C-alpha positions as a printed NumPy array, in Angstrom:
array([[ 99.955, 226.08 , 125.601],
       [100.431, 223.472, 122.653],
       [103.919, 223.356, 121.071],
       [103.833, 222.186, 117.123],
       [106.424, 222.02 , 114.527],
       [105.452, 222.173, 110.794],
       [109.047, 221.538, 109.741],
       [112.162, 219.402, 110.878],
       [114.277, 219.413, 113.817],
       [115.968, 222.929, 112.27 ],
       [112.549, 224.606, 112.029],
       [111.521, 227.072, 114.679],
       [108.098, 225.667, 116.595],
       [105.022, 227.785, 117.101],
       [102.75 , 227.622, 120.089],
       [ 99.188, 227.53 , 120.261],
       [ 96.792, 228.086, 123.28 ],
       [ 93.27 , 226.7  , 124.051],
       [ 90.549, 229.123, 123.351],
       [ 88.287, 230.564, 126.07 ],
       [ 84.975, 230.846, 124.019],
       [ 85.598, 228.615, 121.019],
       [ 83.959, 225.015, 120.69 ],
       [ 84.616, 222.472, 118.026],
       [ 81.859, 220.114, 117.189],
       [ 82.028, 216.996, 114.776],
       [ 79.373, 214.49 , 113.814],
       [ 79.791, 210.724, 113.754],
       [ 80.813, 209.425, 110.045],
       [ 77.539, 209.779, 107.814],
       [ 75.596, 211.688, 109.859],
       [ 74.625, 215.214, 109.069],
       [ 75.667, 217.575, 111.567],
       [ 73.402, 220.515, 110.937],
       [ 70.415, 218.103, 111.77 ],
       [ 72.375, 216.905, 114.716],
       [ 72.449, 220.298, 116.119],
       [ 68.56 , 221.016, 115.377],
       [ 67.306, 220.085, 118.751],
       [ 66.185, 221.942, 122.248],
       [ 69.551, 220.607, 123.982],
       [ 71.613, 221.668, 121.089],
       [ 70.005, 224.924, 121.311],
       [ 70.876, 225.304, 124.814],
       [ 74.781, 224.789, 124.08 ],
       [ 75.199, 226.802, 121.116],
       [ 71.732, 228.805, 120.406],
       [ 73.436, 232.433, 121.369],
       [ 76.772, 231.581, 119.729],
       [ 78.096, 232.621, 116.399],
       [ 79.349, 230.091, 113.724],
       [ 83.02 , 231.139, 112.908],
       [ 84.285, 228.113, 110.859],
       [ 82.798, 225.25 , 108.841],
       [ 84.947, 222.428, 107.622],
       [ 82.242, 220.7  , 105.521],
       [ 84.397, 217.542, 104.141],
       [ 84.858, 216.659, 107.935],
       [ 81.632, 217.479, 109.144],
       [ 83.223, 219.879, 111.778],
       [ 81.719, 223.201, 113.085],
       [ 83.437, 225.877, 115.182],
       [ 81.217, 228.055, 117.506],
       [ 82.094, 231.354, 119.302],
       [ 80.019, 231.449, 122.514],
       [ 79.55 , 234.359, 124.695],
       [ 82.671, 235.278, 126.955],
       [ 80.9  , 234.637, 130.286],
       [ 79.656, 230.893, 129.358],
       [ 80.667, 227.781, 130.995],
       [ 82.333, 225.958, 128.247],
       [ 82.43 , 222.638, 130.169],
       [ 78.583, 222.624, 130.649],
       [ 78.058, 223.405, 126.804],
       [ 80.447, 220.708, 125.54 ],
       [ 78.556, 218.208, 127.917],
       [ 75.28 , 219.01 , 126.338],
       [ 76.812, 218.723, 122.681],
       [ 78.662, 215.279, 123.743],
       [ 75.394, 213.834, 124.858],
       [ 73.642, 214.125, 121.479],
       [ 73.734, 210.927, 119.96 ],
       [ 75.137, 212.041, 116.583],
       [ 77.787, 214.222, 118.002],
       [ 81.362, 212.3  , 117.646],
       [ 83.32 , 215.102, 119.354],
       [ 82.785, 218.633, 121.227],
       [ 85.777, 219.97 , 122.479],
       [ 88.309, 222.666, 122.853],
       [ 89.898, 224.604, 120.065],
       [ 93.502, 225.747, 119.901],
       [ 94.15 , 229.367, 118.437],
       [ 97.022, 231.391, 117.44 ],
       [ 97.827, 233.644, 120.737],
       [ 98.541, 236.568, 118.52 ],
       [ 95.411, 236.685, 116.08 ],
       [ 92.961, 234.38 , 118.264],
       [ 92.395, 232.419, 114.682],
       [ 91.114, 229.008, 115.023],
       [ 93.578, 226.058, 114.225],
       [ 91.747, 222.743, 114.026],
       [ 93.684, 219.452, 114.575],
       [ 92.756, 216.326, 113.148],
       [ 93.536, 212.626, 113.94 ],
       [ 95.95 , 212.388, 111.125],
       [ 99.569, 212.788, 111.702],
       [102.081, 213.456, 108.935],
       [105.404, 211.533, 109.34 ],
       [108.279, 211.34 , 106.998],
       [111.102, 208.912, 107.921],
       [114.947, 209.538, 106.42 ],
       [115.325, 208.583, 102.973],
       [117.873, 205.821, 104.156],
       [114.929, 203.543, 105.343],
       [113.818, 200.644, 103.321],
       [110.107, 200.195, 102.948],
       [110.32 , 197.21 , 105.344],
       [112.069, 199.157, 108.009],
       [109.382, 201.93 , 107.728],
       [106.346, 199.386, 108.197],
       [108.144, 197.743, 111.293],
       [108.862, 200.952, 112.791],
       [105.153, 202.422, 112.173],
       [103.765, 198.943, 113.859],
       [106.302, 199.259, 116.774],
       [105.119, 202.73 , 117.326],
       [101.417, 201.776, 117.277],
       [100.741, 203.818, 113.848],
       [ 98.007, 203.03 , 111.437],
       [ 98.765, 204.323, 108.202],
       [ 95.755, 206.069, 106.458],
       [ 97.795, 207.106, 103.188],
       [101.387, 206.458, 102.014],
       [101.888, 209.773, 100.107],
       [103.313, 209.779,  96.471],
       [105.235, 212.864,  96.573],
       [108.074, 211.915,  99.126],
       [109.987, 208.939, 100.016],
       [109.085, 207.452, 103.169],
       [106.082, 209.701, 103.976],
       [102.831, 208.8  , 105.62 ],
       [ 99.623, 209.952, 107.087],
       [ 99.028, 207.802, 110.066],
       [ 97.112, 207.648, 113.212],
       [ 97.71 , 206.534, 116.621],
       [ 94.371, 205.179, 118.746],
       [ 95.834, 206.211, 122.108],
       [ 96.774, 209.806, 121.035],
       [ 93.522, 212.062, 120.605],
       [ 92.889, 215.692, 121.104],
       [ 95.843, 217.972, 121.917],
       [ 97.724, 215.027, 123.084],
       [ 98.777, 214.602, 119.389],
       [101.036, 217.715, 119.459],
       [103.398, 216.609, 122.277],
       [103.143, 213.175, 120.786],
       [104.502, 214.376, 117.373],
       [107.141, 216.543, 119.035],
       [108.391, 213.213, 120.782],
       [108.485, 211.503, 117.478],
       [110.279, 214.134, 115.775],
       [112.978, 213.784, 118.31 ],
       [113.986, 210.357, 116.689],
       [116.971, 210.041, 114.52 ],
       [115.364, 208.104, 111.787],
       [112.28 , 210.998, 111.5  ],
       [112.823, 213.938, 109.171],
       [109.337, 215.415, 109.368],
       [106.331, 214.832, 111.831],
       [103.448, 217.143, 112.92 ],
       [ 99.707, 216.924, 113.074],
       [ 97.407, 217.802, 110.512],
       [ 96.375, 221.159, 111.515],
       [ 93.928, 223.071, 109.831],
       [ 93.221, 227.015, 109.105],
       [ 90.999, 229.252, 107.409],
       [ 92.62 , 230.269, 104.02 ],
       [ 91.736, 233.459, 102.234],
       [ 91.112, 233.841,  98.453],
       [ 93.186, 236.542,  97.426],
       [ 90.896, 238.804,  95.627],
       [ 89.683, 242.313,  97.07 ],
       [ 86.778, 242.755,  94.842],
       [ 86.437, 245.291,  76.808],
       [ 88.167, 246.964,  79.589],
       [ 90.939, 244.659,  79.219],
       [ 93.384, 247.275,  80.082],
       [ 95.723, 244.885,  81.769],
       [ 96.428, 243.276,  78.364],
       [ 96.991, 246.339,  76.016],
       [ 97.156, 249.956,  76.013],
       [ 93.574, 250.879,  75.63 ],
       [ 90.682, 253.369,  76.093],
       [ 88.117, 252.215,  78.688],
       [ 84.509, 252.732,  79.582],
       [ 85.677, 255.95 ,  81.313],
       [ 86.93 , 257.446,  78.321],
       [ 90.346, 257.577,  79.748],
       [ 93.394, 256.098,  78.006],
       [ 95.414, 253.559,  80.18 ],
       [ 98.861, 252.468,  79.465],
       [ 99.81 , 250.325,  82.321],
       [ 99.6  , 246.765,  80.771],
       [101.512, 243.777,  80.73 ],
       [101.807, 244.279,  76.829],
       [100.152, 240.98 ,  76.321],
       [ 98.443, 241.674,  72.989],
       [101.704, 242.16 ,  71.037],
       [103.115, 239.032,  72.471],
       [100.013, 237.079,  70.871],
       [101.58 , 237.9  ,  67.52 ],
       [104.238, 235.287,  68.739],
       [102.439, 232.619,  70.551],
       [ 99.286, 232.14 ,  72.643],
       [ 99.987, 229.502,  74.964],
       [ 99.482, 226.523,  72.66 ],
       [100.069, 222.925,  73.913],
       [100.761, 224.181,  77.394],
       [ 98.437, 222.912,  80.583],
       [ 97.83 , 225.51 ,  83.22 ],
       [ 96.54 , 224.   ,  86.723],
       [ 94.659, 226.257,  88.739],
       [ 94.249, 225.176,  92.205],
       [ 91.006, 226.864,  93.622],
       [ 87.517, 227.009,  95.004],
       [ 85.678, 225.953,  91.674],
       [ 85.415, 226.186,  88.26 ],
       [ 82.513, 226.912,  85.524],
       [ 83.657, 224.494,  83.067],
       [ 80.928, 224.674,  81.069],
       [ 81.592, 228.605,  80.457],
       [ 81.983, 229.593,  76.681],
       [ 85.29 , 230.618,  77.448],
       [ 86.576, 227.156,  78.494],
       [ 85.013, 225.359,  75.681],
       [ 86.988, 223.266,  72.559],
       [ 88.854, 220.237,  72.149],
       [ 91.547, 219.655,  74.784],
       [ 90.675, 222.842,  76.812],
       [ 89.878, 221.005,  79.963],
       [ 92.36 , 218.576,  80.899],
       [ 92.343, 216.436,  84.103],
       [ 89.923, 217.893,  86.41 ],
       [ 89.46 , 216.89 ,  89.774],
       [ 87.857, 217.553,  92.88 ],
       [ 89.727, 217.142,  96.162],
       [ 86.595, 217.616,  98.481],
       [ 85.884, 214.158,  99.396],
       [ 82.293, 214.404,  99.964],
       [ 81.722, 216.101,  96.599],
       [ 84.272, 214.557,  94.504],
       [ 81.676, 213.031,  91.987],
       [ 80.35 , 216.393,  90.986],
       [ 83.781, 217.434,  89.59 ],
       [ 85.305, 220.668,  89.78 ],
       [ 81.933, 222.641,  89.192],
       [ 80.605, 224.911,  91.658],
       [ 77.983, 224.103,  94.115],
       [ 76.668, 227.406,  94.622],
       [ 76.887, 230.965,  93.671],
       [ 79.525, 231.775,  96.282],
       [ 82.419, 229.403,  94.543],
       [ 83.349, 231.771,  91.881],
       [ 86.806, 232.738,  92.611],
       [ 88.367, 229.758,  90.502],
       [ 86.478, 230.8  ,  87.465],
       [ 87.529, 234.206,  87.492],
       [ 91.162, 233.202,  88.113],
       [ 91.333, 230.6  ,  85.296],
       [ 89.714, 233.299,  83.162],
       [ 92.825, 235.663,  83.892],
       [ 95.137, 233.035,  82.994],
       [ 93.703, 231.109,  79.708],
       [ 89.821, 232.232,  78.684],
       [ 89.577, 231.547,  75.11 ],
       [ 88.816, 235.148,  74.133],
       [ 85.84 , 233.958,  71.861],
       [ 83.143, 235.925,  73.273],
       [ 83.813, 238.395,  76.126],
       [ 87.075, 238.056,  77.689],
       [ 90.403, 236.748,  76.721],
       [ 93.139, 235.107,  78.785],
       [ 96.692, 235.923,  78.964],
       [ 97.401, 232.299,  77.174],
       [ 93.965, 231.957,  75.693],
       [ 95.104, 228.727,  73.532],
       [ 96.596, 227.113,  76.913],
       [ 94.458, 223.957,  78.257],
       [ 92.913, 224.669,  81.911],
       [ 93.457, 221.785,  84.698],
       [ 91.115, 222.952,  87.209],
       [ 91.389, 221.362,  90.58 ],
       [ 88.885, 222.181,  93.121],
       [ 89.898, 222.523,  96.749],
       [ 87.921, 224.259,  99.754],
       [ 89.364, 222.685, 102.723],
       [ 91.178, 224.731, 105.291],
       [ 95.198, 225.441, 104.699],
       [ 97.346, 222.432, 105.932],
       [ 94.828, 219.506, 104.929],
       [ 96.49 , 216.422, 103.326],
       [ 94.286, 217.38 , 100.24 ],
       [ 96.366, 220.359,  99.65 ],
       [ 99.493, 218.33 ,  99.098],
       [ 97.366, 215.891,  96.938],
       [ 96.561, 218.518,  94.639],
       [100.094, 219.504,  93.73 ],
       [100.762, 215.79 ,  93.04 ],
       [ 97.887, 215.446,  91.093],
       [ 98.956, 218.373,  88.995],
       [102.784, 217.328,  88.462],
       [101.725, 213.691,  87.759],
       [ 98.627, 214.611,  85.278],
       [100.752, 216.83 ,  82.941],
       [100.368, 220.379,  84.226],
       [103.303, 222.704,  82.958],
       [102.266, 225.5  ,  85.446],
       [100.283, 225.693,  88.878],
       [ 98.771, 228.928,  89.822],
       [ 97.266, 229.464,  93.398],
       [ 95.439, 232.585,  94.19 ],
       [ 95.109, 231.913,  98.009],
       [ 96.917, 231.626, 101.181],
       [ 96.921, 232.446, 104.732],
       [ 94.543, 235.07 , 106.041],
       [ 95.756, 238.498, 106.103],
       [ 95.931, 241.793, 108.072],
       [ 93.855, 244.654, 106.951],
       [ 95.733, 246.411, 104.574],
       [ 94.966, 249.567, 105.666],
       [ 95.468, 249.074, 109.35 ],
       [ 99.089, 249.075, 110.265],
       [ 98.036, 248.001, 114.037],
       [ 96.342, 244.686, 112.459],
       [ 98.363, 241.856, 114.59 ],
       [ 98.094, 239.297, 111.397],
       [100.741, 241.725, 109.835],
       [103.389, 240.261, 112.035],
       [102.058, 236.746, 112.154],
       [104.4  , 234.015, 110.73 ],
       [102.621, 231.425, 108.9  ],
       [104.424, 228.011, 108.613],
       [104.076, 225.86 , 105.449],
       [102.918, 222.211, 106.369],
       [105.771, 219.7  , 105.676],
       [103.255, 217.799, 103.503],
       [102.292, 220.536, 101.437],
       [106.234, 221.629, 100.871],
       [107.446, 218.111,  99.805],
       [104.614, 218.166,  97.365],
       [105.473, 221.54 ,  95.936],
       [109.087, 220.646,  95.955],
       [107.854, 217.359,  94.071],
       [105.783, 219.404,  91.46 ],
       [108.957, 221.895,  91.066],
       [111.818, 219.241,  90.503],
       [109.74 , 216.186,  89.023],
       [106.979, 217.822,  86.819],
       [107.413, 218.409,  83.258],
       [109.628, 215.107,  82.883],
       [112.027, 216.492,  85.513],
       [112.23 , 220.095,  84.077],
       [109.858, 221.462,  86.922],
       [106.474, 222.809,  87.06 ],
       [106.324, 226.428,  87.151],
       [104.483, 227.49 ,  90.414],
       [102.889, 230.639,  90.808],
       [101.323, 232.294,  94.08 ],
       [ 99.573, 235.541,  94.694],
       [101.756, 237.542,  97.26 ],
       [ 99.194, 238.4  ,  99.39 ],
       [ 96.748, 241.609,  99.833],
       [ 97.589, 242.561, 103.493],
       [ 99.977, 245.374, 102.446],
       [102.512, 243.443, 104.717],
       [105.504, 241.008, 104.285],
       [105.471, 238.226, 102.052],
       [108.329, 236.724, 103.802],
       [106.1  , 235.644, 106.782],
       [104.067, 233.586, 104.201],
       [105.277, 230.033, 104.116],
       [103.45 , 229.539, 100.766],
       [104.168, 232.656,  98.915],
       [107.795, 232.647, 100.272],
       [108.874, 229.15 ,  99.347],
       [112.043, 229.222,  97.459],
       [110.532, 227.041,  94.499],
       [107.482, 229.47 ,  94.139],
       [107.126, 232.55 ,  92.336],
       [105.304, 235.114,  94.246],
       [103.326, 237.735,  92.255],
       [102.365, 240.988,  93.582],
       [ 99.697, 243.567,  92.112],
       [100.287, 246.822,  90.284],
       [ 97.731, 249.301,  89.109],
       [ 96.429, 251.189,  86.121],
       [ 98.863, 253.931,  87.254],
       [102.041, 251.675,  87.069],
       [102.316, 251.86 ,  90.845],
       [102.003, 249.267,  93.397],
       [ 98.358, 248.479,  94.223],
       [ 97.799, 249.565,  97.978],
       [ 96.909, 245.942,  99.562],
       [ 99.82 , 244.257,  97.444],
       [102.361, 242.442,  99.885],
       [106.101, 243.293,  99.474],
       [109.5  , 241.783, 100.539],
       [112.405, 239.842,  99.486],
       [110.516, 236.926,  98.17 ],
       [108.233, 239.082,  96.01 ],
       [109.611, 238.068,  92.346],
       [107.352, 240.207,  90.125],
       [104.15 , 241.983,  89.595],
       [101.042, 241.938,  87.221],
       [ 98.461, 244.639,  86.533],
       [ 95.518, 244.073,  88.769],
       [ 92.814, 246.421,  90.75 ],
       [ 93.499, 248.7  ,  93.557],
       [ 91.614, 250.257,  96.532],
       [ 91.371, 253.852,  97.698],
       [ 94.277, 254.967,  99.389],
       [ 93.69 , 254.875, 103.274],
       [ 95.072, 258.602, 103.55 ],
       [ 92.231, 260.898, 102.623],
       [ 94.862, 263.715, 101.646],
       [ 96.436, 261.358,  99.092],
       [ 95.878, 262.957,  95.363],
       [ 96.546, 260.562,  92.413],
       [ 98.63 , 261.511,  89.553],
       [ 95.467, 261.777,  87.396],
       [ 91.554, 261.345,  87.807],
       [ 91.748, 257.93 ,  86.827],
       [ 89.557, 255.659,  89.434],
       [ 91.83 , 253.696,  91.597],
       [ 89.133, 250.751,  91.874],
       [ 89.36 , 249.558,  88.603],
       [ 89.385, 245.611,  88.263],
       [ 90.205, 243.053,  85.665],
       [ 87.585, 241.889,  83.136],
       [ 87.497, 238.188,  83.22 ],
       [ 85.359, 235.064,  83.109],
       [ 82.398, 234.702,  85.805],
       [ 79.695, 232.061,  86.502],
       [ 77.468, 231.294,  83.532],
       [ 74.436, 229.224,  82.985],
       [ 72.255, 228.154,  86.118],
       [ 74.822, 229.794,  88.392],
       [ 74.589, 233.344,  86.619],
       [ 73.115, 235.939,  89.118],
       [ 74.583, 239.041,  88.223],
       [ 73.166, 239.81 ,  84.98 ],
       [ 76.321, 240.788,  83.596],
       [ 76.516, 238.004,  80.734],
       [ 79.17 , 235.559,  82.633],
       [ 81.671, 238.321,  82.802],
       [ 82.967, 240.697,  85.701],
       [ 84.912, 243.651,  85.481],
       [ 85.607, 243.628,  89.539],
       [ 88.091, 240.877,  89.862],
       [ 91.043, 242.056,  91.42 ],
       [ 93.977, 241.671,  93.955],
       [ 96.983, 239.536,  93.634],
       [ 94.369, 236.674,  92.985],
       [ 94.058, 238.308,  89.453],
       [ 97.766, 238.8  ,  89.228],
       [ 98.84 , 235.567,  90.001],
       [ 97.32 , 233.789,  87.165],
       [ 97.995, 236.608,  84.923],
       [101.816, 235.844,  85.619],
       [101.113, 232.026,  84.921],
       [ 99.697, 232.92 ,  81.554],
       [102.636, 234.962,  80.842],
       [104.732, 231.788,  81.483],
       [102.324, 229.666,  79.604],
       [103.352, 231.82 ,  76.423],
       [107.048, 231.58 ,  76.908],
       [106.733, 227.523,  77.362],
       [104.526, 227.89 ,  74.083],
       [107.196, 229.01 ,  71.893],
       [109.869, 227.075,  73.715],
       [109.224, 224.244,  75.92 ],
       [112.846, 223.059,  76.71 ],
       [112.621, 225.912,  79.122],
       [113.231, 224.394,  82.778],
       [111.683, 225.957,  85.851],
       [114.816, 227.882,  86.734],
       [115.094, 229.424,  83.052],
       [111.571, 230.552,  83.267],
       [112.103, 232.294,  86.678],
       [115.031, 234.055,  85.506],
       [113.535, 235.276,  82.099],
       [110.493, 236.288,  84.084],
       [113.178, 238.747,  85.956],
       [114.735, 239.824,  82.582],
       [111.69 , 240.82 ,  81.088],
       [110.163, 243.26 ,  83.679],
       [109.68 , 247.007,  83.169],
       [110.961, 248.692,  86.038],
       [107.822, 250.708,  87.174],
       [107.329, 252.9  ,  90.321],
       [107.031, 256.356,  91.697],
       [109.116, 258.93 ,  93.48 ],
       [106.694, 258.574,  96.589],
       [107.306, 255.158,  97.054],
       [110.397, 255.537,  99.313],
       [113.077, 253.328,  99.79 ],
       [110.797, 249.926,  99.393],
       [110.4  , 250.951,  95.939],
       [113.502, 251.309,  94.922],
       [115.298, 248.683,  92.875],
       [118.813, 247.435,  93.994],
       [121.727, 246.352,  92.073],
       [120.234, 243.063,  91.409],
       [116.986, 244.685,  89.956],
       [114.872, 243.994,  92.728],
       [112.447, 246.056,  94.708],
       [110.533, 245.282,  97.858],
       [107.427, 246.66 ,  96.123],
       [107.652, 245.465,  92.944],
       [109.789, 242.636,  92.626],
       [111.767, 242.744,  89.441],
       [108.915, 244.825,  88.141],
       [106.07 , 244.471,  85.959],
       [105.957, 241.532,  83.704],
       [106.206, 242.624,  80.058],
       [104.717, 239.697,  77.826],
       [106.056, 240.5  ,  74.705],
       [109.398, 240.854,  75.743],
       [109.099, 237.378,  77.767],
       [108.222, 235.646,  74.661],
       [111.204, 237.264,  72.683],
       [113.553, 236.35 ,  75.567],
       [112.19 , 232.451,  75.412],
       [112.566, 232.635,  71.595],
       [116.192, 233.737,  71.813],
       [116.885, 231.063,  74.024],
       [115.585, 228.567,  71.774],
       [117.567, 229.852,  68.912],
       [121.194, 230.036,  71.101],
       [120.241, 226.491,  72.058],
       [119.416, 225.465,  68.422]])
């Protein structure tokens, strides 16, 4: 059992165990791992195995072998291959058996009182080599130690954390993340009659807000898998700002998708700020888009770099429709529902840098999708961070979407699609289908494979709700750019419609502070949000 601490001395540690049926394989630098494993010897080792995780940027594959296998023999076969650098054990979460990869990188932050020279001397005394001095926190580094490899890095970092001059120390641990999607019909923007000839009045009142502003001059950074920046809804002077690809190997191609599977970011960006010139409008159609491509597992140092890049390159708002793997929304026995997911110190510090230093000190407004597991958002270190706005999903009947996460950290909700109720006896209030998604942008040009003209009506989940809320914030900042992060957060709470249903039970009820576990402060009302922002400007003027 290996102990890991993603925080500081006051943070609770968590424990990982070695898997009995997983093998991690890594190639030598510059060698293609797929080619290295296309031989008879590799087939003997993993021919009957299942690929469960692929970290392309680091050339790491994780295989699940049959239970009765001898792991040591299979590892020996793989290690004998000339292009294989490493074939070893995989740590897993004891509760869920999810793979957790460790790298040779260690995140280390000394106390702020040390001088740069003292940091360098201490690193040298400890035998640590600097791989990156991070720009989003003082005295913070990614380092490595030549004598501490494999699982030994876990105990080594815990020992370093005991030092009085160390604030944070943990290995770079990678977990598989999850995009938070479930699946003229833009019913989420206005009261409208959709294809089904049913009138829907469950929107965020965005169309009315457009009479006051459309996000002019505001930059929304979306961190996601890839972006079709050649899409007609993202054209125009100044629409794309400071694009970046944080996948080291494919950095030169920019944020564009490399295949048809990388379409999540295009849809999310469209919800936030699509132009609305052809087939779909974003909530803030005149806002600019900063597309930041990030496909690495959770916890990678590139994750923190993306937040720093956004803040340092002029982003006003950061939208993240991803997070830890979740339990199945309709299965209450899924062990992931009770799993705590800690936030790596490097990512935490980068988020705090963006939230406090961004926008010339007024702070970037950071949104995360609350999650689609029908579980507590408070166990998710990303969405529950106090400087993050966690966004839930509500459906076309003004009720919580069945999958949407809930809890103390949930701040608000935004219209999105839904799933059929898990109880077959459940009867909705109307005959409206419960699986209607959001109309937004999809892959165009050479990547368009759906025949839908580069648009989709199937985007849903808190993946859609999150950029919708980010768009509302852009409308507010467009009319009142003087608002700081805390002011925007409070006005978002103040603008909400208190939706719900008598069948929601105690979790759906609003407390004396106007907060509900199911809805946060309620469903965002964009028109009211913009009016409140204007009123604040007039009062300060």
